[in-house]
Amino acid sequence: MKIIVAPHAGFCFGVERAIELAEEAANFTREGKKVYTFGPLIHNPQEIDRLKKLGVKVLESENQLDNTTVLILRSHGIPPQKERELKAKGVKIIDATCPYVKAVHEAVVKLVNEGYFIVLVGEKNHPEVLGTWGYLKDSNGEGIIVETLEDLKPALNKQKVGVIAQTTQNEQFFKEVVGELAVWVQELKVINTICNATSVRQEEVRELAPKVDVMIIIGGKNSGNTTRLYKIAKSLNPNSYHIETPEELKEEWFENAKTVGVSAGASTPKWIIEKVLQRLEEIGKTLKV
């Protein structure tokens, strides 16, 4: 059984940076400080558990915060009003917001200042989208969050519309939104804020999934970018599966399979990918016998 791994499977730059900042922050525990992340640092439960063992915990209540606290802002970013509130509590802030997410914040403020009604293409309850929406509100902007084409209706009668996207959005859907708006809106300004890491991973899955007998996508079930990779794979290959850990792999998936494709979301650590690959090799040897 041949295993083909997508070249860019796993951590992207922003996630890698956030993890490094968290590992460095763990050293503050030696000084008697409490180290927390404001929400899960990334969308991968296994990596969050690993950080917890290093002393970096997810904040459960803001009542835990005081001047002995080190607080890491998650890679997804937070609303500016919330950041101001946290700083006012006297905690030490380490900002692990992905630089590409910060670029979305800058884009939304720019569009608001230029008088555009904002269309934010993304998941309404995703922390990154909520953070970006906070920057829109902080700038006194108006807009909508678009998950489906039906959500676009309030924007179709606007004269000036600016479009941005959650960094991990599906490129195809983003194009559909822009295409629909172009028909209805007098002035349309598009800032493509889908990060390159997302685009590359999605393109690799589009290329790999149809060519293999089975496609495995590794990553947190709560990870938006991983879920989108799985949906792309499933649309091209019905024998596609989304797993978090190697224990979820089932031997019957691979009966008569000669090739297996593997990719992983941008928040999936290398150590989990390696464990999955090891298990796949074991399954391959078992099926040979």
PDB file of C-alpha atoms in Angstrom:
ATOM      1  CA  MET A   1       0.000   0.000   0.000  1.00  0.00           C
ATOM      2  CA  LYS A   2       1.621   3.223  -1.168  1.00  0.00           C
ATOM      3  CA  ILE A   3       1.190   6.261   1.097  1.00  0.00           C
ATOM      4  CA  ILE A   4       1.384   9.705  -0.528  1.00  0.00           C
ATOM      5  CA  VAL A   5       1.617  12.719   1.809  1.00  0.00           C
ATOM      6  CA  ALA A   6       0.665  16.186   0.544  1.00  0.00           C
ATOM      7  CA  PRO A   7       3.785  18.420   0.625  1.00  0.00           C
ATOM      8  CA  HIS A   8       2.279  21.092   2.881  1.00  0.00           C
ATOM      9  CA  ALA A   9       0.310  18.916   5.327  1.00  0.00           C
ATOM     10  CA  GLY A  10       0.287  20.249   8.874  1.00  0.00           C
ATOM     11  CA  PHE A  11       1.310  23.428  10.681  1.00  0.00           C
ATOM     12  CA  CYS A  12       1.257  26.718   8.817  1.00  0.00           C
ATOM     13  CA  PHE A  13       3.516  29.647   9.706  1.00  0.00           C
ATOM     14  CA  GLY A  14       0.959  31.352  11.972  1.00  0.00           C
ATOM     15  CA  VAL A  15       0.230  28.231  14.008  1.00  0.00           C
ATOM     16  CA  GLU A  16       3.915  27.342  14.319  1.00  0.00           C
ATOM     17  CA  ARG A  17       4.601  30.851  15.587  1.00  0.00           C
ATOM     18  CA  ALA A  18       1.771  30.634  18.145  1.00  0.00           C
ATOM     19  CA  ILE A  19       3.030  27.286  19.456  1.00  0.00           C
ATOM     20  CA  GLU A  20       6.588  28.626  19.792  1.00  0.00           C
ATOM     21  CA  LEU A  21       5.320  31.666  21.723  1.00  0.00           C
ATOM     22  CA  ALA A  22       3.321  29.384  24.032  1.00  0.00           C
ATOM     23  CA  GLU A  23       6.312  27.097  24.648  1.00  0.00           C
ATOM     24  CA  GLU A  24       8.443  30.142  25.526  1.00  0.00           C
ATOM     25  CA  ALA A  25       5.697  31.495  27.794  1.00  0.00           C
ATOM     26  CA  ALA A  26       5.666  28.187  29.697  1.00  0.00           C
ATOM     27  CA  ASN A  27       8.984  29.300  31.224  1.00  0.00           C
ATOM     28  CA  PHE A  28       7.107  31.951  33.246  1.00  0.00           C
ATOM     29  CA  THR A  29       5.657  29.152  35.391  1.00  0.00           C
ATOM     30  CA  ARG A  30       9.120  28.770  36.949  1.00  0.00           C
ATOM     31  CA  GLU A  31       8.730  32.327  38.267  1.00  0.00           C
ATOM     32  CA  GLY A  32       5.459  31.404  39.940  1.00  0.00           C
ATOM     33  CA  LYS A  33       3.310  33.005  37.269  1.00  0.00           C
ATOM     34  CA  LYS A  34       0.132  31.465  35.837  1.00  0.00           C
ATOM     35  CA  VAL A  35       0.140  31.044  32.065  1.00  0.00           C
ATOM     36  CA  TYR A  36      -3.147  30.865  30.174  1.00  0.00           C
ATOM     37  CA  THR A  37      -4.361  31.094  26.600  1.00  0.00           C
ATOM     38  CA  PHE A  38      -7.462  33.160  25.907  1.00  0.00           C
ATOM     39  CA  GLY A  39      -9.484  30.364  24.350  1.00  0.00           C
ATOM     40  CA  PRO A  40      -7.816  27.320  22.738  1.00  0.00           C
ATOM     41  CA  LEU A  41      -4.592  28.575  21.124  1.00  0.00           C
ATOM     42  CA  ILE A  42      -5.267  26.514  17.984  1.00  0.00           C
ATOM     43  CA  HIS A  43      -8.002  24.089  16.936  1.00  0.00           C
ATOM     44  CA  ASN A  44      -6.277  20.842  17.822  1.00  0.00           C
ATOM     45  CA  PRO A  45      -7.280  19.134  21.104  1.00  0.00           C
ATOM     46  CA  GLN A  46      -4.200  16.899  21.243  1.00  0.00           C
ATOM     47  CA  GLU A  47      -1.777  19.825  20.914  1.00  0.00           C
ATOM     48  CA  ILE A  48      -3.750  21.807  23.513  1.00  0.00           C
ATOM     49  CA  ASP A  49      -3.334  18.844  25.893  1.00  0.00           C
ATOM     50  CA  ARG A  50       0.423  18.793  25.208  1.00  0.00           C
ATOM     51  CA  LEU A  51       0.704  22.513  26.048  1.00  0.00           C
ATOM     52  CA  LYS A  52      -1.299  21.960  29.241  1.00  0.00           C
ATOM     53  CA  LYS A  53       1.349  19.484  30.391  1.00  0.00           C
ATOM     54  CA  LEU A  54       3.929  22.248  29.895  1.00  0.00           C
ATOM     55  CA  GLY A  55       1.890  24.526  32.169  1.00  0.00           C
ATOM     56  CA  VAL A  56       0.002  26.494  29.511  1.00  0.00           C
ATOM     57  CA  LYS A  57      -3.708  26.157  30.271  1.00  0.00           C
ATOM     58  CA  VAL A  58      -6.846  27.443  28.566  1.00  0.00           C
ATOM     59  CA  LEU A  59      -8.420  30.275  30.593  1.00  0.00           C
ATOM     60  CA  GLU A  60     -11.752  29.156  32.056  1.00  0.00           C
ATOM     61  CA  SER A  61     -12.829  32.408  33.712  1.00  0.00           C
ATOM     62  CA  GLU A  62     -11.577  35.991  33.637  1.00  0.00           C
ATOM     63  CA  ASN A  63     -11.773  35.870  37.438  1.00  0.00           C
ATOM     64  CA  GLN A  64      -8.525  33.872  37.262  1.00  0.00           C
ATOM     65  CA  LEU A  65      -6.677  36.912  35.914  1.00  0.00           C
ATOM     66  CA  ASP A  66      -4.435  39.130  38.063  1.00  0.00           C
ATOM     67  CA  ASN A  67      -0.983  40.724  37.926  1.00  0.00           C
ATOM     68  CA  THR A  68       0.686  37.302  38.263  1.00  0.00           C
ATOM     69  CA  THR A  69      -0.944  36.125  35.017  1.00  0.00           C
ATOM     70  CA  VAL A  70       0.618  35.732  31.586  1.00  0.00           C
ATOM     71  CA  LEU A  71      -2.139  35.620  28.974  1.00  0.00           C
ATOM     72  CA  ILE A  72      -1.536  34.414  25.406  1.00  0.00           C
ATOM     73  CA  LEU A  73      -3.928  35.720  22.773  1.00  0.00           C
ATOM     74  CA  ARG A  74      -4.957  32.869  20.474  1.00  0.00           C
ATOM     75  CA  SER A  75      -3.795  32.591  16.849  1.00  0.00           C
ATOM     76  CA  HIS A  76      -7.329  33.479  15.686  1.00  0.00           C
ATOM     77  CA  GLY A  77      -7.174  36.944  17.248  1.00  0.00           C
ATOM     78  CA  ILE A  78      -9.726  38.687  19.490  1.00  0.00           C
ATOM     79  CA  PRO A  79     -11.866  41.862  19.220  1.00  0.00           C
ATOM     80  CA  PRO A  80      -9.935  45.065  20.076  1.00  0.00           C
ATOM     81  CA  GLN A  81     -12.425  46.005  22.804  1.00  0.00           C
ATOM     82  CA  LYS A  82     -11.771  42.698  24.566  1.00  0.00           C
ATOM     83  CA  GLU A  83      -7.997  43.187  24.271  1.00  0.00           C
ATOM     84  CA  ARG A  84      -8.322  46.610  25.928  1.00  0.00           C
ATOM     85  CA  GLU A  85     -10.381  45.076  28.749  1.00  0.00           C
ATOM     86  CA  LEU A  86      -7.771  42.369  29.344  1.00  0.00           C
ATOM     87  CA  LYS A  87      -4.885  44.861  29.431  1.00  0.00           C
ATOM     88  CA  ALA A  88      -6.827  46.957  31.949  1.00  0.00           C
ATOM     89  CA  LYS A  89      -6.727  43.962  34.330  1.00  0.00           C
ATOM     90  CA  GLY A  90      -2.945  44.324  34.570  1.00  0.00           C
ATOM     91  CA  VAL A  91      -2.041  40.963  33.010  1.00  0.00           C
ATOM     92  CA  LYS A  92       1.025  40.431  30.838  1.00  0.00           C
ATOM     93  CA  ILE A  93      -0.215  39.924  27.255  1.00  0.00           C
ATOM     94  CA  ILE A  94       1.585  37.809  24.661  1.00  0.00           C
ATOM     95  CA  ASP A  95      -0.040  38.316  21.276  1.00  0.00           C
ATOM     96  CA  ALA A  96       0.021  35.072  19.257  1.00  0.00           C
ATOM     97  CA  THR A  97      -2.483  36.339  16.677  1.00  0.00           C
ATOM     98  CA  CYS A  98      -1.453  35.088  13.243  1.00  0.00           C
ATOM     99  CA  PRO A  99       0.048  37.930  11.156  1.00  0.00           C
ATOM    100  CA  TYR A 100      -2.267  36.940   8.288  1.00  0.00           C
ATOM    101  CA  VAL A 101      -5.263  37.375  10.601  1.00  0.00           C
ATOM    102  CA  LYS A 102      -3.924  40.800  11.600  1.00  0.00           C
ATOM    103  CA  ALA A 103      -3.884  41.658   7.881  1.00  0.00           C
ATOM    104  CA  VAL A 104      -7.642  40.918   7.787  1.00  0.00           C
ATOM    105  CA  HIS A 105      -8.157  43.310  10.720  1.00  0.00           C
ATOM    106  CA  GLU A 106      -6.250  46.017   8.837  1.00  0.00           C
ATOM    107  CA  ALA A 107      -8.249  45.328   5.669  1.00  0.00           C
ATOM    108  CA  VAL A 108     -11.630  45.647   7.387  1.00  0.00           C
ATOM    109  CA  VAL A 109     -10.654  48.933   9.064  1.00  0.00           C
ATOM    110  CA  LYS A 110      -9.369  50.283   5.724  1.00  0.00           C
ATOM    111  CA  LEU A 111     -12.601  49.385   3.910  1.00  0.00           C
ATOM    112  CA  VAL A 112     -14.774  50.871   6.665  1.00  0.00           C
ATOM    113  CA  ASN A 113     -12.774  54.119   6.579  1.00  0.00           C
ATOM    114  CA  GLU A 114     -13.289  54.252   2.800  1.00  0.00           C
ATOM    115  CA  GLY A 115     -17.058  54.012   3.280  1.00  0.00           C
ATOM    116  CA  TYR A 116     -17.688  50.430   2.172  1.00  0.00           C
ATOM    117  CA  PHE A 117     -20.414  48.139   3.490  1.00  0.00           C
ATOM    118  CA  ILE A 118     -18.485  45.019   4.544  1.00  0.00           C
ATOM    119  CA  VAL A 119     -19.121  41.465   3.385  1.00  0.00           C
ATOM    120  CA  LEU A 120     -17.059  39.127   5.553  1.00  0.00           C
ATOM    121  CA  VAL A 121     -17.008  35.638   4.055  1.00  0.00           C
ATOM    122  CA  GLY A 122     -16.661  33.217   6.950  1.00  0.00           C
ATOM    123  CA  GLU A 123     -18.222  31.132   9.706  1.00  0.00           C
ATOM    124  CA  LYS A 124     -20.421  33.285  11.943  1.00  0.00           C
ATOM    125  CA  ASN A 125     -19.309  31.684  15.212  1.00  0.00           C
ATOM    126  CA  HIS A 126     -15.642  31.120  14.394  1.00  0.00           C
ATOM    127  CA  PRO A 127     -13.274  32.964  16.790  1.00  0.00           C
ATOM    128  CA  GLU A 128     -11.307  34.493  13.920  1.00  0.00           C
ATOM    129  CA  VAL A 129     -14.492  35.914  12.377  1.00  0.00           C
ATOM    130  CA  LEU A 130     -15.687  37.226  15.752  1.00  0.00           C
ATOM    131  CA  GLY A 131     -12.332  38.947  16.227  1.00  0.00           C
ATOM    132  CA  THR A 132     -12.489  40.566  12.782  1.00  0.00           C
ATOM    133  CA  TRP A 133     -16.110  41.594  13.384  1.00  0.00           C
ATOM    134  CA  GLY A 134     -14.907  43.336  16.545  1.00  0.00           C
ATOM    135  CA  TYR A 135     -12.576  45.496  14.436  1.00  0.00           C
ATOM    136  CA  LEU A 136     -15.486  46.386  12.134  1.00  0.00           C
ATOM    137  CA  LYS A 137     -17.635  47.459  15.095  1.00  0.00           C
ATOM    138  CA  ASP A 138     -14.705  49.305  16.700  1.00  0.00           C
ATOM    139  CA  SER A 139     -14.436  51.343  13.477  1.00  0.00           C
ATOM    140  CA  ASN A 140     -18.207  52.023  13.458  1.00  0.00           C
ATOM    141  CA  GLY A 141     -18.617  50.002  10.278  1.00  0.00           C
ATOM    142  CA  GLU A 142     -21.618  48.182   8.875  1.00  0.00           C
ATOM    143  CA  GLY A 143     -21.649  44.778   7.271  1.00  0.00           C
ATOM    144  CA  ILE A 144     -22.692  41.154   7.234  1.00  0.00           C
ATOM    145  CA  ILE A 145     -21.050  37.769   7.738  1.00  0.00           C
ATOM    146  CA  VAL A 146     -21.691  35.421   4.825  1.00  0.00           C
ATOM    147  CA  GLU A 147     -21.752  31.631   5.212  1.00  0.00           C
ATOM    148  CA  THR A 148     -24.093  30.926   2.274  1.00  0.00           C
ATOM    149  CA  LEU A 149     -25.163  32.854  -0.815  1.00  0.00           C
ATOM    150  CA  GLU A 150     -28.546  33.393   0.896  1.00  0.00           C
ATOM    151  CA  ASP A 151     -26.752  35.537   3.495  1.00  0.00           C
ATOM    152  CA  LEU A 152     -25.798  38.026   0.745  1.00  0.00           C
ATOM    153  CA  LYS A 153     -29.272  39.571   0.345  1.00  0.00           C
ATOM    154  CA  PRO A 154     -28.707  42.610   2.625  1.00  0.00           C
ATOM    155  CA  ALA A 155     -25.643  43.584   0.554  1.00  0.00           C
ATOM    156  CA  LEU A 156     -27.264  43.454  -2.888  1.00  0.00           C
ATOM    157  CA  ASN A 157     -28.874  46.898  -2.639  1.00  0.00           C
ATOM    158  CA  LYS A 158     -25.745  48.648  -1.379  1.00  0.00           C
ATOM    159  CA  GLN A 159     -23.783  51.023  -3.621  1.00  0.00           C
ATOM    160  CA  LYS A 160     -20.310  50.397  -2.188  1.00  0.00           C
ATOM    161  CA  VAL A 161     -19.408  46.908  -0.958  1.00  0.00           C
ATOM    162  CA  GLY A 162     -16.035  45.703   0.300  1.00  0.00           C
ATOM    163  CA  VAL A 163     -15.329  41.971   0.503  1.00  0.00           C
ATOM    164  CA  ILE A 164     -12.863  40.180   2.777  1.00  0.00           C
ATOM    165  CA  ALA A 165     -12.620  36.573   3.949  1.00  0.00           C
ATOM    166  CA  GLN A 166     -11.761  34.444   6.941  1.00  0.00           C
ATOM    167  CA  THR A 167      -8.178  33.366   6.257  1.00  0.00           C
ATOM    168  CA  THR A 168      -9.126  29.670   6.020  1.00  0.00           C
ATOM    169  CA  GLN A 169     -12.175  30.057   3.766  1.00  0.00           C
ATOM    170  CA  ASN A 170     -12.882  27.848   0.753  1.00  0.00           C
ATOM    171  CA  GLU A 171     -11.563  29.650  -2.318  1.00  0.00           C
ATOM    172  CA  GLN A 172     -14.350  28.374  -4.560  1.00  0.00           C
ATOM    173  CA  PHE A 173     -17.056  29.792  -2.285  1.00  0.00           C
ATOM    174  CA  PHE A 174     -15.208  33.109  -2.028  1.00  0.00           C
ATOM    175  CA  LYS A 175     -15.233  33.326  -5.836  1.00  0.00           C
ATOM    176  CA  GLU A 176     -18.972  32.573  -5.904  1.00  0.00           C
ATOM    177  CA  VAL A 177     -19.669  35.388  -3.429  1.00  0.00           C
ATOM    178  CA  VAL A 178     -17.577  37.880  -5.400  1.00  0.00           C
ATOM    179  CA  GLY A 179     -19.206  36.805  -8.672  1.00  0.00           C
ATOM    180  CA  GLU A 180     -22.723  37.252  -7.276  1.00  0.00           C
ATOM    181  CA  LEU A 181     -21.934  40.674  -5.830  1.00  0.00           C
ATOM    182  CA  ALA A 182     -20.359  41.830  -9.090  1.00  0.00           C
ATOM    183  CA  VAL A 183     -23.739  41.455 -10.813  1.00  0.00           C
ATOM    184  CA  TRP A 184     -25.654  43.548  -8.271  1.00  0.00           C
ATOM    185  CA  VAL A 185     -23.303  46.096  -6.725  1.00  0.00           C
ATOM    186  CA  GLN A 186     -22.327  49.394  -8.326  1.00  0.00           C
ATOM    187  CA  GLU A 187     -18.883  49.622  -6.696  1.00  0.00           C
ATOM    188  CA  LEU A 188     -17.154  46.480  -5.459  1.00  0.00           C
ATOM    189  CA  LYS A 189     -13.762  46.291  -3.766  1.00  0.00           C
ATOM    190  CA  VAL A 190     -12.305  42.863  -3.032  1.00  0.00           C
ATOM    191  CA  ILE A 191      -9.370  42.176  -0.724  1.00  0.00           C
ATOM    192  CA  ASN A 192      -8.555  38.484  -0.881  1.00  0.00           C
ATOM    193  CA  THR A 193      -7.517  37.707   2.685  1.00  0.00           C
ATOM    194  CA  ILE A 194      -7.503  33.914   2.299  1.00  0.00           C
ATOM    195  CA  CYS A 195      -3.967  33.048   3.346  1.00  0.00           C
ATOM    196  CA  ASN A 196      -1.586  31.266   1.009  1.00  0.00           C
ATOM    197  CA  ALA A 197      -1.227  28.317   3.416  1.00  0.00           C
ATOM    198  CA  THR A 198      -4.952  27.634   3.084  1.00  0.00           C
ATOM    199  CA  SER A 199      -4.931  27.966  -0.702  1.00  0.00           C
ATOM    200  CA  VAL A 200      -1.945  25.647  -1.103  1.00  0.00           C
ATOM    201  CA  ARG A 201      -3.388  22.936   1.145  1.00  0.00           C
ATOM    202  CA  GLN A 202      -6.758  23.051  -0.596  1.00  0.00           C
ATOM    203  CA  GLU A 203      -5.158  22.859  -4.040  1.00  0.00           C
ATOM    204  CA  GLU A 204      -2.982  19.903  -3.010  1.00  0.00           C
ATOM    205  CA  VAL A 205      -6.052  18.005  -1.765  1.00  0.00           C
ATOM    206  CA  ARG A 206      -7.928  18.792  -4.990  1.00  0.00           C
ATOM    207  CA  GLU A 207      -5.026  17.319  -6.918  1.00  0.00           C
ATOM    208  CA  LEU A 208      -4.318  14.298  -4.691  1.00  0.00           C
ATOM    209  CA  ALA A 209      -7.773  13.046  -3.626  1.00  0.00           C
ATOM    210  CA  PRO A 210      -8.992  11.898  -7.082  1.00  0.00           C
ATOM    211  CA  LYS A 211      -5.741  10.009  -7.729  1.00  0.00           C
ATOM    212  CA  VAL A 212      -5.750   7.728  -4.668  1.00  0.00           C
ATOM    213  CA  ASP A 213      -7.962   4.876  -3.490  1.00  0.00           C
ATOM    214  CA  VAL A 214      -8.378   6.312   0.024  1.00  0.00           C
ATOM    215  CA  MET A 215      -7.836   9.883   1.267  1.00  0.00           C
ATOM    216  CA  ILE A 216      -7.103  10.654   4.928  1.00  0.00           C
ATOM    217  CA  ILE A 217      -7.396  14.177   6.348  1.00  0.00           C
ATOM    218  CA  ILE A 218      -5.832  14.639   9.800  1.00  0.00           C
ATOM    219  CA  GLY A 219      -6.812  17.383  12.219  1.00  0.00           C
ATOM    220  CA  GLY A 220      -9.116  18.655  14.928  1.00  0.00           C
ATOM    221  CA  LYS A 221     -12.827  18.063  14.375  1.00  0.00           C
ATOM    222  CA  ASN A 222     -13.239  21.643  15.618  1.00  0.00           C
ATOM    223  CA  SER A 223     -10.833  22.986  12.980  1.00  0.00           C
ATOM    224  CA  GLY A 224     -12.521  24.920  10.180  1.00  0.00           C
ATOM    225  CA  ASN A 225      -9.632  24.678   7.743  1.00  0.00           C
ATOM    226  CA  THR A 226      -9.281  20.910   8.331  1.00  0.00           C
ATOM    227  CA  THR A 227     -13.014  20.364   7.864  1.00  0.00           C
ATOM    228  CA  ARG A 228     -12.873  22.252   4.561  1.00  0.00           C
ATOM    229  CA  LEU A 229      -9.990  20.041   3.393  1.00  0.00           C
ATOM    230  CA  TYR A 230     -12.104  16.999   4.236  1.00  0.00           C
ATOM    231  CA  LYS A 231     -15.147  18.361   2.373  1.00  0.00           C
ATOM    232  CA  ILE A 232     -13.017  19.028  -0.718  1.00  0.00           C
ATOM    233  CA  ALA A 233     -11.531  15.519  -0.515  1.00  0.00           C
ATOM    234  CA  LYS A 234     -14.941  13.890   0.004  1.00  0.00           C
ATOM    235  CA  SER A 235     -16.387  15.702  -3.011  1.00  0.00           C
ATOM    236  CA  LEU A 236     -13.630  14.229  -5.189  1.00  0.00           C
ATOM    237  CA  ASN A 237     -13.187  10.834  -3.540  1.00  0.00           C
ATOM    238  CA  PRO A 238     -16.006   9.107  -1.582  1.00  0.00           C
ATOM    239  CA  ASN A 239     -13.377   7.069   0.311  1.00  0.00           C
ATOM    240  CA  SER A 240     -12.205  10.122   2.265  1.00  0.00           C
ATOM    241  CA  TYR A 241     -12.024  10.216   6.067  1.00  0.00           C
ATOM    242  CA  HIS A 242     -11.393  12.947   8.659  1.00  0.00           C
ATOM    243  CA  ILE A 243      -9.536  11.739  11.748  1.00  0.00           C
ATOM    244  CA  GLU A 244      -7.859  13.365  14.743  1.00  0.00           C
ATOM    245  CA  THR A 245      -5.718  10.442  15.930  1.00  0.00           C
ATOM    246  CA  PRO A 246      -4.321   7.170  14.503  1.00  0.00           C
ATOM    247  CA  GLU A 247      -6.672   5.173  16.754  1.00  0.00           C
ATOM    248  CA  GLU A 248      -9.574   6.268  14.529  1.00  0.00           C
ATOM    249  CA  LEU A 249      -8.171   4.495  11.459  1.00  0.00           C
ATOM    250  CA  LYS A 250     -10.135   1.354  10.540  1.00  0.00           C
ATOM    251  CA  GLU A 251      -8.510  -1.490   8.624  1.00  0.00           C
ATOM    252  CA  GLU A 252     -11.621  -2.086   6.504  1.00  0.00           C
ATOM    253  CA  TRP A 253     -11.187   1.361   4.911  1.00  0.00           C
ATOM    254  CA  PHE A 254      -8.029   0.106   3.216  1.00  0.00           C
ATOM    255  CA  GLU A 255      -9.067  -3.303   1.914  1.00  0.00           C
ATOM    256  CA  ASN A 256      -7.998  -3.520  -1.760  1.00  0.00           C
ATOM    257  CA  ALA A 257      -6.436  -0.029  -1.507  1.00  0.00           C
ATOM    258  CA  LYS A 258      -3.181   0.338  -3.406  1.00  0.00           C
ATOM    259  CA  THR A 259      -2.706   4.062  -2.758  1.00  0.00           C
ATOM    260  CA  VAL A 260      -3.554   6.241   0.237  1.00  0.00           C
ATOM    261  CA  GLY A 261      -3.354  10.035   0.191  1.00  0.00           C
ATOM    262  CA  VAL A 262      -2.716  11.989   3.394  1.00  0.00           C
ATOM    263  CA  SER A 263      -3.095  15.673   4.194  1.00  0.00           C
ATOM    264  CA  ALA A 264      -3.582  17.599   7.400  1.00  0.00           C
ATOM    265  CA  GLY A 265      -5.012  20.914   8.493  1.00  0.00           C
ATOM    266  CA  ALA A 266      -2.836  23.924   9.264  1.00  0.00           C
ATOM    267  CA  SER A 267      -3.337  23.334  12.998  1.00  0.00           C
ATOM    268  CA  THR A 268      -2.256  19.674  12.961  1.00  0.00           C
ATOM    269  CA  PRO A 269       1.142  19.041  14.618  1.00  0.00           C
ATOM    270  CA  LYS A 270       3.847  16.989  12.951  1.00  0.00           C
ATOM    271  CA  TRP A 271       3.939  14.436  15.793  1.00  0.00           C
ATOM    272  CA  ILE A 272       0.322  13.435  15.165  1.00  0.00           C
ATOM    273  CA  ILE A 273       0.886  13.166  11.398  1.00  0.00           C
ATOM    274  CA  GLU A 274       3.892  10.900  12.031  1.00  0.00           C
ATOM    275  CA  LYS A 275       1.849   8.635  14.321  1.00  0.00           C
ATOM    276  CA  VAL A 276      -0.879   8.351  11.685  1.00  0.00           C
ATOM    277  CA  LEU A 277       1.672   7.479   8.996  1.00  0.00           C
ATOM    278  CA  GLN A 278       3.193   4.834  11.266  1.00  0.00           C
ATOM    279  CA  ARG A 279      -0.240   3.291  11.833  1.00  0.00           C
ATOM    280  CA  LEU A 280      -1.007   3.358   8.098  1.00  0.00           C
ATOM    281  CA  GLU A 281       2.220   1.456   7.415  1.00  0.00           C
ATOM    282  CA  GLU A 282       1.228  -1.151  10.015  1.00  0.00           C
ATOM    283  CA  ILE A 283      -2.197  -1.525   8.405  1.00  0.00           C
ATOM    284  CA  GLY A 284      -0.579  -1.869   4.992  1.00  0.00           C
ATOM    285  CA  LYS A 285       1.647  -4.717   6.234  1.00  0.00           C
ATOM    286  CA  THR A 286      -1.307  -6.442   7.898  1.00  0.00           C
ATOM    287  CA  LEU A 287      -3.404  -6.332   4.743  1.00  0.00           C
ATOM    288  CA  LYS A 288      -0.502  -7.716   2.686  1.00  0.00           C
ATOM    289  CA  VAL A 289      -0.443 -10.824   4.858  1.00  0.00           C
TER     290      VAL A 289
END
